[in-house]
Structures are given as C-alpha cells and as structure tokens.
Amino acid sequence: MSVFFLADTHFGDGNILRYENRPFATVEEMDRELIRRWNEKVGAGDTVFHLGDFSARGEEEDRAILSQLAGEKVLVLGNHDRHRTPAQWRSLGFAEAVPWPLVWEGFFLLSHEPLYVNRNMPYANVFGHVHGNPAYRDVSPRSVCVSVERTGFAPLSARELRERLQNEQSV
C-alpha cells in the first residue's frame, strides 16, 4: 500500500483552464487526463490525500468521477469544497472528508492552504491552494506544494514527497 498527495484538481471548472493556463483544450479533456494520470500511479490498495478543491461539478458527476479514481480517497476540504458538508463528500465516495488540517505520520501537516512552519518546528506542511503562483516555492525545507500544476497533474507519492524535502534540505 502506498500513499499519495495532490490538490486543486478542480474537475469540471472551465475557469481554472484560463486562470492557471492548464495545458488542456477543454474541461472534458482536463477531467479525462486528470483521471488517467491519477490511475496511472495509484492502485486499488493505495490511499490518496486530496488537499482540497476537488470539483466544480454536480453531485452525480462527482460520484461518477470518484468511482473512476483508484484507491481510498481522503479529502481535506478546500475553499471550493465547502458547498458540501464532510458527510456529503463521504456519501459521494471519499473514505473521509474533514474541514481542518490533518497530521500524517506525526510530522506532515496536510492542509489546503499553506500553514506557517519554520525550521524550528517539528513539522512539514503539505498544501495546495496556490496552484502555480510564483510567490510560493514548489518545495522548501519545511513545505511541499501539491497543487496539480506542480505535480505533473498527477498525485505525488509519499516517496516523491520525501525526496523533494530531502533534496531541498541538502541545498
């Protein structure tokens, strides 16, 4: 079993194509490619932490998308997910959905928006929300952004996450 992370898929969101200059001609192409890249990396026994802003689609469309995505899915609600309660997200196919940050392996703070962490804190923040905003780095000694624009539009494995942090600390 492997663990993966990503954020800001924005399934069905035509505005995100323009806002983030995503390399897809249509929303349908974006959705198909996000699903394909997810399933290319994630297996049935894996867990994926989705760190918010899952979709702009309706309830039945979201249920259909979630049924196509491999692995157990955990949602940390983002600002674009709050139109549904955690219970509603679970009813659509997430194993868990929470409106607050999670702690994974006692070290990683999983959140939608970046949290303040520094070198003196015993944590690293894994976050989304900022997409390709150049004001935020892809990785720092205490943080990793997993917005899909920074992960090749695919989930980032725990191994890849650790490698990014380790490479940054050795710089």
JSON list of N, CA and C in Angstrom, two decimals, residues 99-127:
[
{"chain": "A", "resi": 99, "resn": "PRO", "atom": "N", "xyz": [-12.87, 19.25, 7.48]},
{"chain": "A", "resi": 99, "resn": "PRO", "atom": "CA", "xyz": [-12.71, 20.68, 7.19]},
{"chain": "A", "resi": 99, "resn": "PRO", "atom": "C", "xyz": [-11.48, 21.31, 7.83]},
{"chain": "A", "resi": 100, "resn": "TRP", "atom": "N", "xyz": [-10.57, 20.51, 8.36]},
{"chain": "A", "resi": 100, "resn": "TRP", "atom": "CA", "xyz": [-9.40, 21.03, 9.06]},
{"chain": "A", "resi": 100, "resn": "TRP", "atom": "C", "xyz": [-8.15, 20.27, 8.61]},
{"chain": "A", "resi": 101, "resn": "PRO", "atom": "N", "xyz": [-6.97, 20.78, 8.91]},
{"chain": "A", "resi": 101, "resn": "PRO", "atom": "CA", "xyz": [-5.74, 20.07, 8.54]},
{"chain": "A", "resi": 101, "resn": "PRO", "atom": "C", "xyz": [-5.63, 18.74, 9.28]},
{"chain": "A", "resi": 102, "resn": "LEU", "atom": "N", "xyz": [-4.92, 17.81, 8.67]},
{"chain": "A", "resi": 102, "resn": "LEU", "atom": "CA", "xyz": [-4.64, 16.50, 9.26]},
{"chain": "A", "resi": 102, "resn": "LEU", "atom": "C", "xyz": [-3.14, 16.39, 9.54]},
{"chain": "A", "resi": 103, "resn": "VAL", "atom": "N", "xyz": [-2.79, 15.59, 10.51]},
{"chain": "A", "resi": 103, "resn": "VAL", "atom": "CA", "xyz": [-1.39, 15.26, 10.77]},
{"chain": "A", "resi": 103, "resn": "VAL", "atom": "C", "xyz": [-1.18, 13.84, 10.29]},
{"chain": "A", "resi": 104, "resn": "TRP", "atom": "N", "xyz": [-0.19, 13.66, 9.41]},
{"chain": "A", "resi": 104, "resn": "TRP", "atom": "CA", "xyz": [0.13, 12.33, 8.87]},
{"chain": "A", "resi": 104, "resn": "TRP", "atom": "C", "xyz": [1.53, 11.96, 9.31]},
{"chain": "A", "resi": 105, "resn": "GLU", "atom": "N", "xyz": [1.65, 10.77, 9.84]},
{"chain": "A", "resi": 105, "resn": "GLU", "atom": "CA", "xyz": [2.93, 10.24, 10.34]},
{"chain": "A", "resi": 105, "resn": "GLU", "atom": "C", "xyz": [3.59, 11.15, 11.37]},
{"chain": "A", "resi": 106, "resn": "GLY", "atom": "N", "xyz": [2.80, 11.91, 12.12]},
{"chain": "A", "resi": 106, "resn": "GLY", "atom": "CA", "xyz": [3.31, 12.73, 13.20]},
{"chain": "A", "resi": 106, "resn": "GLY", "atom": "C", "xyz": [4.22, 13.88, 12.80]},
{"chain": "A", "resi": 107, "resn": "PHE", "atom": "N", "xyz": [4.40, 14.08, 11.49]},
{"chain": "A", "resi": 107, "resn": "PHE", "atom": "CA", "xyz": [5.34, 15.09, 11.01]},
{"chain": "A", "resi": 107, "resn": "PHE", "atom": "C", "xyz": [4.74, 15.99, 9.94]},
{"chain": "A", "resi": 108, "resn": "PHE", "atom": "N", "xyz": [3.88, 15.44, 9.09]},
{"chain": "A", "resi": 108, "resn": "PHE", "atom": "CA", "xyz": [3.35, 16.17, 7.96]},
{"chain": "A", "resi": 108, "resn": "PHE", "atom": "C", "xyz": [1.99, 16.78, 8.30]},
{"chain": "A", "resi": 109, "resn": "LEU", "atom": "N", "xyz": [1.89, 18.10, 8.17]},
{"chain": "A", "resi": 109, "resn": "LEU", "atom": "CA", "xyz": [0.63, 18.81, 8.34]},
{"chain": "A", "resi": 109, "resn": "LEU", "atom": "C", "xyz": [-0.01, 18.93, 6.96]},
{"chain": "A", "resi": 110, "resn": "LEU", "atom": "N", "xyz": [-1.12, 18.25, 6.75]},
{"chain": "A", "resi": 110, "resn": "LEU", "atom": "CA", "xyz": [-1.80, 18.24, 5.46]},
{"chain": "A", "resi": 110, "resn": "LEU", "atom": "C", "xyz": [-2.92, 19.27, 5.50]},
{"chain": "A", "resi": 111, "resn": "SER", "atom": "N", "xyz": [-2.83, 20.28, 4.65]},
{"chain": "A", "resi": 111, "resn": "SER", "atom": "CA", "xyz": [-3.81, 21.36, 4.65]},
{"chain": "A", "resi": 111, "resn": "SER", "atom": "C", "xyz": [-4.10, 21.81, 3.23]},
{"chain": "A", "resi": 112, "resn": "HIS", "atom": "N", "xyz": [-5.22, 22.51, 3.08]},
{"chain": "A", "resi": 112, "resn": "HIS", "atom": "CA", "xyz": [-5.49, 23.07, 1.76]},
{"chain": "A", "resi": 112, "resn": "HIS", "atom": "C", "xyz": [-4.62, 24.31, 1.55]},
{"chain": "A", "resi": 113, "resn": "GLU", "atom": "N", "xyz": [-4.72, 25.27, 2.43]},
{"chain": "A", "resi": 113, "resn": "GLU", "atom": "CA", "xyz": [-3.92, 26.48, 2.32]},
{"chain": "A", "resi": 113, "resn": "GLU", "atom": "C", "xyz": [-2.59, 26.31, 3.05]},
{"chain": "A", "resi": 114, "resn": "PRO", "atom": "N", "xyz": [-1.55, 27.01, 2.61]},
{"chain": "A", "resi": 114, "resn": "PRO", "atom": "CA", "xyz": [-0.26, 26.90, 3.29]},
{"chain": "A", "resi": 114, "resn": "PRO", "atom": "C", "xyz": [-0.37, 27.34, 4.75]},
{"chain": "A", "resi": 115, "resn": "LEU", "atom": "N", "xyz": [0.33, 26.62, 5.61]},
{"chain": "A", "resi": 115, "resn": "LEU", "atom": "CA", "xyz": [0.39, 26.96, 7.03]},
{"chain": "A", "resi": 115, "resn": "LEU", "atom": "C", "xyz": [1.77, 27.52, 7.34]},
{"chain": "A", "resi": 116, "resn": "TYR", "atom": "N", "xyz": [1.84, 28.31, 8.38]},
{"chain": "A", "resi": 116, "resn": "TYR", "atom": "CA", "xyz": [3.15, 28.84, 8.79]},
{"chain": "A", "resi": 116, "resn": "TYR", "atom": "C", "xyz": [3.93, 27.74, 9.50]},
{"chain": "A", "resi": 117, "resn": "VAL", "atom": "N", "xyz": [5.07, 27.38, 8.96]},
{"chain": "A", "resi": 117, "resn": "VAL", "atom": "CA", "xyz": [6.01, 26.48, 9.63]},
{"chain": "A", "resi": 117, "resn": "VAL", "atom": "C", "xyz": [7.41, 27.05, 9.39]},
{"chain": "A", "resi": 118, "resn": "ASN", "atom": "N", "xyz": [8.31, 26.80, 10.36]},
{"chain": "A", "resi": 118, "resn": "ASN", "atom": "CA", "xyz": [9.68, 27.25, 10.17]},
{"chain": "A", "resi": 118, "resn": "ASN", "atom": "C", "xyz": [10.63, 26.12, 10.57]},
{"chain": "A", "resi": 119, "resn": "ARG", "atom": "N", "xyz": [11.91, 26.35, 10.40]},
{"chain": "A", "resi": 119, "resn": "ARG", "atom": "CA", "xyz": [12.91, 25.31, 10.65]},
{"chain": "A", "resi": 119, "resn": "ARG", "atom": "C", "xyz": [12.95, 24.84, 12.10]},
{"chain": "A", "resi": 120, "resn": "ASN", "atom": "N", "xyz": [12.43, 25.63, 13.02]},
{"chain": "A", "resi": 120, "resn": "ASN", "atom": "CA", "xyz": [12.44, 25.26, 14.43]},
{"chain": "A", "resi": 120, "resn": "ASN", "atom": "C", "xyz": [11.24, 24.40, 14.83]},
{"chain": "A", "resi": 121, "resn": "MET", "atom": "N", "xyz": [10.29, 24.23, 13.93]},
{"chain": "A", "resi": 121, "resn": "MET", "atom": "CA", "xyz": [9.11, 23.44, 14.22]},
{"chain": "A", "resi": 121, "resn": "MET", "atom": "C", "xyz": [9.34, 21.99, 13.78]},
{"chain": "A", "resi": 122, "resn": "PRO", "atom": "N", "xyz": [8.76, 21.06, 14.50]},
{"chain": "A", "resi": 122, "resn": "PRO", "atom": "CA", "xyz": [8.96, 19.64, 14.15]},
{"chain": "A", "resi": 122, "resn": "PRO", "atom": "C", "xyz": [7.98, 19.13, 13.10]},
{"chain": "A", "resi": 123, "resn": "TYR", "atom": "N", "xyz": [7.58, 19.97, 12.16]},
{"chain": "A", "resi": 123, "resn": "TYR", "atom": "CA", "xyz": [6.59, 19.60, 11.14]},
{"chain": "A", "resi": 123, "resn": "TYR", "atom": "C", "xyz": [7.02, 20.07, 9.76]},
{"chain": "A", "resi": 124, "resn": "ALA", "atom": "N", "xyz": [6.39, 19.47, 8.77]},
{"chain": "A", "resi": 124, "resn": "ALA", "atom": "CA", "xyz": [6.46, 19.97, 7.39]},
{"chain": "A", "resi": 124, "resn": "ALA", "atom": "C", "xyz": [5.02, 20.09, 6.90]},
{"chain": "A", "resi": 125, "resn": "ASN", "atom": "N", "xyz": [4.74, 21.12, 6.15]},
{"chain": "A", "resi": 125, "resn": "ASN", "atom": "CA", "xyz": [3.39, 21.37, 5.63]},
{"chain": "A", "resi": 125, "resn": "ASN", "atom": "C", "xyz": [3.29, 20.90, 4.18]},
{"chain": "A", "resi": 126, "resn": "VAL", "atom": "N", "xyz": [2.27, 20.08, 3.91]},
{"chain": "A", "resi": 126, "resn": "VAL", "atom": "CA", "xyz": [1.93, 19.66, 2.56]},
{"chain": "A", "resi": 126, "resn": "VAL", "atom": "C", "xyz": [0.61, 20.36, 2.25]},
{"chain": "A", "resi": 127, "resn": "PHE", "atom": "N", "xyz": [0.59, 21.15, 1.18]},
{"chain": "A", "resi": 127, "resn": "PHE", "atom": "CA", "xyz": [-0.56, 22.01, 0.92]},
{"chain": "A", "resi": 127, "resn": "PHE", "atom": "C", "xyz": [-0.84, 22.16, -0.56]}
]
